[in-house]
Short mmCIF file of N, CA and C in Angstrom, two decimals:
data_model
loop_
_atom_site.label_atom_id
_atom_site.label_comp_id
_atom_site.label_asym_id
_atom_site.label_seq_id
_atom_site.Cartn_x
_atom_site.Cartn_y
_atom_site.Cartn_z
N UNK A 415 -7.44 25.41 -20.21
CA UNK A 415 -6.09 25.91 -20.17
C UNK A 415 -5.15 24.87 -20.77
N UNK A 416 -4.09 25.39 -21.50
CA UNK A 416 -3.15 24.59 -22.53
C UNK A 416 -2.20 24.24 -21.55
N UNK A 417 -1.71 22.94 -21.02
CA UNK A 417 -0.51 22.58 -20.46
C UNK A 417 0.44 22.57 -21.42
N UNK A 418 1.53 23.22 -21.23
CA UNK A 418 2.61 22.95 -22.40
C UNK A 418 3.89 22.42 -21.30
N UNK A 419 4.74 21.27 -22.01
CA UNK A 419 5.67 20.93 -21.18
C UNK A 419 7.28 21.38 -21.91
N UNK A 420 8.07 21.95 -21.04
CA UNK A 420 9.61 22.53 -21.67
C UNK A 420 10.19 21.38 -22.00
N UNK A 421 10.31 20.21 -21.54
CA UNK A 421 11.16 18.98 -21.57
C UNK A 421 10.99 18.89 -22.83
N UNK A 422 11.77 17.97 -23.85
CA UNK A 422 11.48 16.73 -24.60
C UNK A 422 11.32 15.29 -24.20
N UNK A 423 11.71 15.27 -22.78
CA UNK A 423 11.36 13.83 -22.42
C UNK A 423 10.21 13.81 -21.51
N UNK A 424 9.09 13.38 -21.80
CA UNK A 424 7.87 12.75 -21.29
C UNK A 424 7.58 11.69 -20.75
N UNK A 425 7.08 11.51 -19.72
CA UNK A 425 7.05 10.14 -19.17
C UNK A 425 5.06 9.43 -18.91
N UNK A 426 5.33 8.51 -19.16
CA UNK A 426 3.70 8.52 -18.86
C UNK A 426 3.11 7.20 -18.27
N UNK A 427 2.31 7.11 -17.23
CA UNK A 427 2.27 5.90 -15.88
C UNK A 427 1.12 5.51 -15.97
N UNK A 428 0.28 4.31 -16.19
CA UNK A 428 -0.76 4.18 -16.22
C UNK A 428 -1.03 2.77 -15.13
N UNK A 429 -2.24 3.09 -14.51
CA UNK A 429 -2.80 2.03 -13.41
C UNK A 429 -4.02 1.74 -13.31
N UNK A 430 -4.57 1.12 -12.86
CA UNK A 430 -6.04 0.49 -12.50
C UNK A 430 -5.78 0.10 -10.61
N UNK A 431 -6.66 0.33 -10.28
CA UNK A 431 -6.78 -0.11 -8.71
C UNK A 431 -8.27 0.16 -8.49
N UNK A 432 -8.63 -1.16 -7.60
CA UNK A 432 -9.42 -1.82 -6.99
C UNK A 432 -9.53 -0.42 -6.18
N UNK A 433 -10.50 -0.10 -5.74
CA UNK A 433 -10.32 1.16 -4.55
C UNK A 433 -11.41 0.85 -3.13
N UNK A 434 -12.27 0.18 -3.30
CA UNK A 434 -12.78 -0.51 -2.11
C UNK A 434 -13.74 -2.02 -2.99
N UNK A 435 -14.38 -2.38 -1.99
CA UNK A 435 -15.09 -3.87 -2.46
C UNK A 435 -16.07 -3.86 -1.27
N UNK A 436 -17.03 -2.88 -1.03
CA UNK A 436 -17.52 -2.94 0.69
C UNK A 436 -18.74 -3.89 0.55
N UNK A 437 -19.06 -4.64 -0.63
CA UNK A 437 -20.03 -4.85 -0.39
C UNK A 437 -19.99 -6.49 0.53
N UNK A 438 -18.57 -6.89 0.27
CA UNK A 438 -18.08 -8.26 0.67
C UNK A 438 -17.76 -7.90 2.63
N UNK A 439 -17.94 -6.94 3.28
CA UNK A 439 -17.46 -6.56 4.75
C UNK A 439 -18.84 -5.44 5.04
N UNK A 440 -19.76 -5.39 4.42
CA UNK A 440 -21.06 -4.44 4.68
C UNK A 440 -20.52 -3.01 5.01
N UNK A 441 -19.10 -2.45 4.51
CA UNK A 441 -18.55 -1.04 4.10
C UNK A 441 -19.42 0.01 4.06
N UNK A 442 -19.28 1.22 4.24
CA UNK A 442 -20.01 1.87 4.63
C UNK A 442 -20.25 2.59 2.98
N UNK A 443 -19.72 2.46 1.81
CA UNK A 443 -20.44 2.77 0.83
C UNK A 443 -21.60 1.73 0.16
N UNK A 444 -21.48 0.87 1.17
CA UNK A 444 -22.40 -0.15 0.01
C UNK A 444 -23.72 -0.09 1.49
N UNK A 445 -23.47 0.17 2.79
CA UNK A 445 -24.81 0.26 3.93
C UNK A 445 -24.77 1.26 4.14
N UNK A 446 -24.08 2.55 4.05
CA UNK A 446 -24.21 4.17 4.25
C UNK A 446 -25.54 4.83 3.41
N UNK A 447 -25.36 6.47 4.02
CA UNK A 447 -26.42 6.68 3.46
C UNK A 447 -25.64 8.39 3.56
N UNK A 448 -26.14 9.05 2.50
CA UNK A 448 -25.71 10.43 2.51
C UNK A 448 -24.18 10.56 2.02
N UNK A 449 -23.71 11.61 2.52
CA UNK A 449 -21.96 12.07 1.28
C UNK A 449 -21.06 11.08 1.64
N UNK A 450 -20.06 10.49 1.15
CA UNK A 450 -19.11 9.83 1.26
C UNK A 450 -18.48 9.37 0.55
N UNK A 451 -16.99 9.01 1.11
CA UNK A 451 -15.76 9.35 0.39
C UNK A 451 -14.83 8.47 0.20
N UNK A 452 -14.27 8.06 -0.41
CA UNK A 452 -13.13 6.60 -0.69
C UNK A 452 -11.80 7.45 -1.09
N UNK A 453 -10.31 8.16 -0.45
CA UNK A 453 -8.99 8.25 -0.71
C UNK A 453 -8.58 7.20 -0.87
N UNK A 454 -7.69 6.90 -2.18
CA UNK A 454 -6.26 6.03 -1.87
C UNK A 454 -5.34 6.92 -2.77
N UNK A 455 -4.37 6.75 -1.58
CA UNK A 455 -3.04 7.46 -2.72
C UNK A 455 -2.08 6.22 -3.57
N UNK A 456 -2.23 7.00 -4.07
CA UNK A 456 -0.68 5.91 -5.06
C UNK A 456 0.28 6.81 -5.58
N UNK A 457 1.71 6.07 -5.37
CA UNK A 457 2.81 6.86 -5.46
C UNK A 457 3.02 6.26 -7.16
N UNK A 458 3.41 6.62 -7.90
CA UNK A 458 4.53 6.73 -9.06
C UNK A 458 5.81 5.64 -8.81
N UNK A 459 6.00 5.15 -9.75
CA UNK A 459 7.64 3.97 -10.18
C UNK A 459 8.39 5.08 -10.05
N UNK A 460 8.65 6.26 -10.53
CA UNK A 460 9.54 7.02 -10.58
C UNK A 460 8.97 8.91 -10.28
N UNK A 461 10.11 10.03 -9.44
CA UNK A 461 8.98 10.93 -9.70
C UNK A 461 9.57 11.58 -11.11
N UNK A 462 7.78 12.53 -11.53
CA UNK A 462 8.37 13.16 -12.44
C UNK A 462 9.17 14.74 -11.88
N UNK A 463 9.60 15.19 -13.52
CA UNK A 463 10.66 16.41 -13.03
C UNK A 463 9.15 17.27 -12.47
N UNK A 464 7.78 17.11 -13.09
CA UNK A 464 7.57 18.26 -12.55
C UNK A 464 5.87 17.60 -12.64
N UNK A 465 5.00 18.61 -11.59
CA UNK A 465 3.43 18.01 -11.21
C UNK A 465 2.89 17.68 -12.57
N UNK A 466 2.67 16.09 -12.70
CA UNK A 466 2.26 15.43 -13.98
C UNK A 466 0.32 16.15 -14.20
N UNK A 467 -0.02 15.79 -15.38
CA UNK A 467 -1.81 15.99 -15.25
C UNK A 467 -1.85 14.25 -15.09
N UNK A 468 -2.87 14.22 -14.88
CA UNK A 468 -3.68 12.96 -14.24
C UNK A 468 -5.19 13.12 -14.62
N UNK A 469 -5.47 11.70 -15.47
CA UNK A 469 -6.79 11.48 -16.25
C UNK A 469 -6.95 10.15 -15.64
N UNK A 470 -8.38 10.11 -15.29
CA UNK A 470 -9.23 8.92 -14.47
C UNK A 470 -10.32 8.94 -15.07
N UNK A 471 -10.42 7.32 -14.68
CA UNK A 471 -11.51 7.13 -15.57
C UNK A 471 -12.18 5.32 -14.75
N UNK A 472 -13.37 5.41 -14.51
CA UNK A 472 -14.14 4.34 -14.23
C UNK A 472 -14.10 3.18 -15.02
N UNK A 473 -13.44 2.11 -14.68
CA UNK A 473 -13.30 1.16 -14.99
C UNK A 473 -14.14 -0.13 -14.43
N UNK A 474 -14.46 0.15 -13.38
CA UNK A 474 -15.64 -0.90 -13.50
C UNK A 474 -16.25 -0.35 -11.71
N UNK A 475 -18.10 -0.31 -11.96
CA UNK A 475 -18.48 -0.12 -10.97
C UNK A 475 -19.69 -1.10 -10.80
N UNK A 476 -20.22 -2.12 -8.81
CA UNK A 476 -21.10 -2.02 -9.17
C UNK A 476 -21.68 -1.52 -8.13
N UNK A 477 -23.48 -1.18 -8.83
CA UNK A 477 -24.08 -0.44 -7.88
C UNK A 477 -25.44 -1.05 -7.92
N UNK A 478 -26.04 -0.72 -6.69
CA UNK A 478 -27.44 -1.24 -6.43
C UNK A 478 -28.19 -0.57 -7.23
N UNK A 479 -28.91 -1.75 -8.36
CA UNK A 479 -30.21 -1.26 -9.23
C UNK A 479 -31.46 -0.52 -8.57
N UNK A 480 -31.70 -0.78 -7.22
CA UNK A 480 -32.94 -0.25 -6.44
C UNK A 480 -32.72 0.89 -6.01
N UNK A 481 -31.45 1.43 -5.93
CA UNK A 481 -30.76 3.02 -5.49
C UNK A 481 -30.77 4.19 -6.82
N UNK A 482 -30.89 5.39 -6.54
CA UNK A 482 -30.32 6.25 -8.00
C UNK A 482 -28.61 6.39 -7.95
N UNK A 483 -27.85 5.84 -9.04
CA UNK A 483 -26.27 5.83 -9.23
C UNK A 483 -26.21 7.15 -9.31
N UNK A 484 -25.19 7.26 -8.23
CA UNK A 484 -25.07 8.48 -8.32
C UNK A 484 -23.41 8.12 -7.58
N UNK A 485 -22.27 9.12 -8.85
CA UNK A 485 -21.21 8.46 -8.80
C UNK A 485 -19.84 9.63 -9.17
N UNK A 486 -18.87 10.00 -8.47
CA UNK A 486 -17.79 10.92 -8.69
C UNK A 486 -16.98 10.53 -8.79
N UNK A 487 -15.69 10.08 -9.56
CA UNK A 487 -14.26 9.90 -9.43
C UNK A 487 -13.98 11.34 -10.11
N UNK A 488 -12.80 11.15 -9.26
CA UNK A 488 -11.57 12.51 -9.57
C UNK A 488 -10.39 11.99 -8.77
N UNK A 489 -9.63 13.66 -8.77
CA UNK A 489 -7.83 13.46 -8.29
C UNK A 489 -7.70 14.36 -7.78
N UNK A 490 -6.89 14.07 -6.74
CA UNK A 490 -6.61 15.58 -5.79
C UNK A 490 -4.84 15.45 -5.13
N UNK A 491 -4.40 16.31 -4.56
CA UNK A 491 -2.89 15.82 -3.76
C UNK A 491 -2.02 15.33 -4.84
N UNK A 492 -2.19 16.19 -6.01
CA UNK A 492 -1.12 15.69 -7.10
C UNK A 492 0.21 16.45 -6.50
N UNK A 493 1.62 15.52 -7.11
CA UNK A 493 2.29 15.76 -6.68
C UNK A 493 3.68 15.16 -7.92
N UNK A 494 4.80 15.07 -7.78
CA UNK A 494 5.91 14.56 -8.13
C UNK A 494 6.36 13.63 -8.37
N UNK A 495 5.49 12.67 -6.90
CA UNK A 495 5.61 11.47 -6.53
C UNK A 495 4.80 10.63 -6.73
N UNK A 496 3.49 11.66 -6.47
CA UNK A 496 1.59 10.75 -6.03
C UNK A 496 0.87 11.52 -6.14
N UNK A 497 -0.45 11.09 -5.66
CA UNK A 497 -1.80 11.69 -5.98
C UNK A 497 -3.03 10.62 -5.21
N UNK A 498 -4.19 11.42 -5.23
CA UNK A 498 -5.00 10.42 -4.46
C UNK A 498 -6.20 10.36 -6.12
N UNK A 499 -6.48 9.15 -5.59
CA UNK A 499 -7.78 8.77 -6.62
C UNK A 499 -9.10 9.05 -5.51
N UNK A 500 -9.98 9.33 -6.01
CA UNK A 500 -11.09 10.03 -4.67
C UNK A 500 -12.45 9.45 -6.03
N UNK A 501 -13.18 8.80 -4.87
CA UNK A 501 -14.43 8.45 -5.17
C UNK A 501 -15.33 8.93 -3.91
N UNK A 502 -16.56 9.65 -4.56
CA UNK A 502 -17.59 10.06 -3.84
C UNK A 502 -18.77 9.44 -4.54
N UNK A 503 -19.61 9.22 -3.03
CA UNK A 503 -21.42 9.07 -3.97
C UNK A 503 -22.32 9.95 -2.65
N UNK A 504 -23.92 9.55 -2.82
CA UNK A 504 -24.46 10.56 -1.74
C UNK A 504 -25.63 10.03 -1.86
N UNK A 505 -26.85 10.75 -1.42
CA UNK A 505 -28.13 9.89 -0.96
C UNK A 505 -28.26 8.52 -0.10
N UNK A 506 -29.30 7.90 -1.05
CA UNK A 506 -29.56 6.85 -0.41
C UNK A 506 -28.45 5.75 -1.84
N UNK A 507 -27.75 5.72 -2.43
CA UNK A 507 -26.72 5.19 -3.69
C UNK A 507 -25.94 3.87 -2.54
N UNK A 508 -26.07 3.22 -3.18
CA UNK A 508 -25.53 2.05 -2.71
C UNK A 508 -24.55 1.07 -3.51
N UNK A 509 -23.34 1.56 -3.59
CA UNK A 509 -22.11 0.68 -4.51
C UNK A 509 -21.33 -0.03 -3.77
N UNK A 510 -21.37 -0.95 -4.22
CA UNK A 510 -20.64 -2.44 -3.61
C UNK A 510 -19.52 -2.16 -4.40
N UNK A 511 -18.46 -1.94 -5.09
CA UNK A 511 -17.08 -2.12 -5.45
C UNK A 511 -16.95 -0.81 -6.83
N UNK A 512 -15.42 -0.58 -6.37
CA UNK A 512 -15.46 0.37 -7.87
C UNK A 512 -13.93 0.21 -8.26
N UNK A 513 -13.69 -0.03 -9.30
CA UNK A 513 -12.08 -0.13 -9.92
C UNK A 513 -11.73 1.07 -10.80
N UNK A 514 -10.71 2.03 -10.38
CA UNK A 514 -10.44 3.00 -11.16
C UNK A 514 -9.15 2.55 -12.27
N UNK A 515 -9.47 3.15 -13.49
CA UNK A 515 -7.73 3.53 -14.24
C UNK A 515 -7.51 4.53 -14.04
N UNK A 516 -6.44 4.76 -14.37
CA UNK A 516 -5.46 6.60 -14.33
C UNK A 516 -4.46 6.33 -15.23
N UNK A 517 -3.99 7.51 -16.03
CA UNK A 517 -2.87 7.62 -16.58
C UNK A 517 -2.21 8.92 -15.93
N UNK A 518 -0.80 9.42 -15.80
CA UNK A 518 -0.15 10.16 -15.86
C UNK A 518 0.67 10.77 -16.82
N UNK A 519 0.65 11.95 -17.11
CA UNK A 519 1.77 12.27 -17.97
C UNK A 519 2.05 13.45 -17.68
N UNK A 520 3.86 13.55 -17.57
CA UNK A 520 4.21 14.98 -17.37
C UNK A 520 6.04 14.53 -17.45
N UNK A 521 6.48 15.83 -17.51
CA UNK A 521 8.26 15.70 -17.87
C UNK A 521 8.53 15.10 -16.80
N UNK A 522 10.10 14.19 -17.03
CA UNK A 522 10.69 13.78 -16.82
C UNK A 522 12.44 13.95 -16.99
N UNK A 523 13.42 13.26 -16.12
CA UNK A 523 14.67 13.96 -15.69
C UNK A 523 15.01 12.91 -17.24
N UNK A 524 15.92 13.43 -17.66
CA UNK A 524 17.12 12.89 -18.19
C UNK A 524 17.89 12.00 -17.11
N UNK A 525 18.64 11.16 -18.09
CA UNK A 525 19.63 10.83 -16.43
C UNK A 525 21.03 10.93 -16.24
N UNK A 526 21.49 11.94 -17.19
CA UNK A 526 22.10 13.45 -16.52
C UNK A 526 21.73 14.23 -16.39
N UNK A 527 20.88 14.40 -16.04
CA UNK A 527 20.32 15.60 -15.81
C UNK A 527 20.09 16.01 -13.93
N UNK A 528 20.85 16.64 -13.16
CA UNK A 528 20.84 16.87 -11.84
C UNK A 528 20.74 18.13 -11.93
N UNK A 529 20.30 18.47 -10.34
CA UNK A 529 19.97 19.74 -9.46
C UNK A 529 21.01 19.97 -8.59
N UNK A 530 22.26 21.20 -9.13
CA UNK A 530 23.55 21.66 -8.34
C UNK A 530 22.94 22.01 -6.98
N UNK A 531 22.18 22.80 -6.87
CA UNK A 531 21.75 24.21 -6.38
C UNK A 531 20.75 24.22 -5.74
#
């Protein structure tokens, strides 16, 4: 599906975050076993005028060579403001740390631009 945006002004936010490190506190993705899940939300410098798309992408993972990698990032709870970065793995997968990027992009206010009404 084609996102098309009405604005001419675009705004676009890009980040990297650390999202756990369990292997340094024996975390339950790096000694677990079966589905599990890592949320962090992160809010936006500014919101946009309207729900941005959001592209993620693995920036650095590591994982136990003796396990099968088995590995999900995505985004969920998009919003105006924020969004969560969500990492899943499952089996017997054993990852000691994972660093996500993200970019955002979606319209943005002018700054005259207000809501009377």
């Amino acid at each position: 599906m084609m996102r098309r945006f009405r604005n001419h002004l675009i705004g676009v936010q890009q980040g990297s975050r650390v999202m756990f490190s369990d292997f340094e506190d024996d975390g339950v993705m790096w000694t677990g076993k079966g589905p599990r899940e890592v949320r962090v939300t992160l809010q936006f410098d500014e919101p946009f005028k309207t729900v941005p798309v959001i592209v993620t992408a693995l920036a650095m993972f590591d994982i136990d060579a003796h396990t099968n990698q088995r590995a999900d990032l995505s985004h969920g709870n998009v919003t105006e403001t924020q969004f969560d970065l969500i990492f899943r793995t499952w089996g017997d997968t054993r990852v000691a740390r994972v660093r996500a990027d993200w970019t955002a992009i979606g319209e943005i206010r002018a700054e005259d631009e207000w809501d009377l009404y």
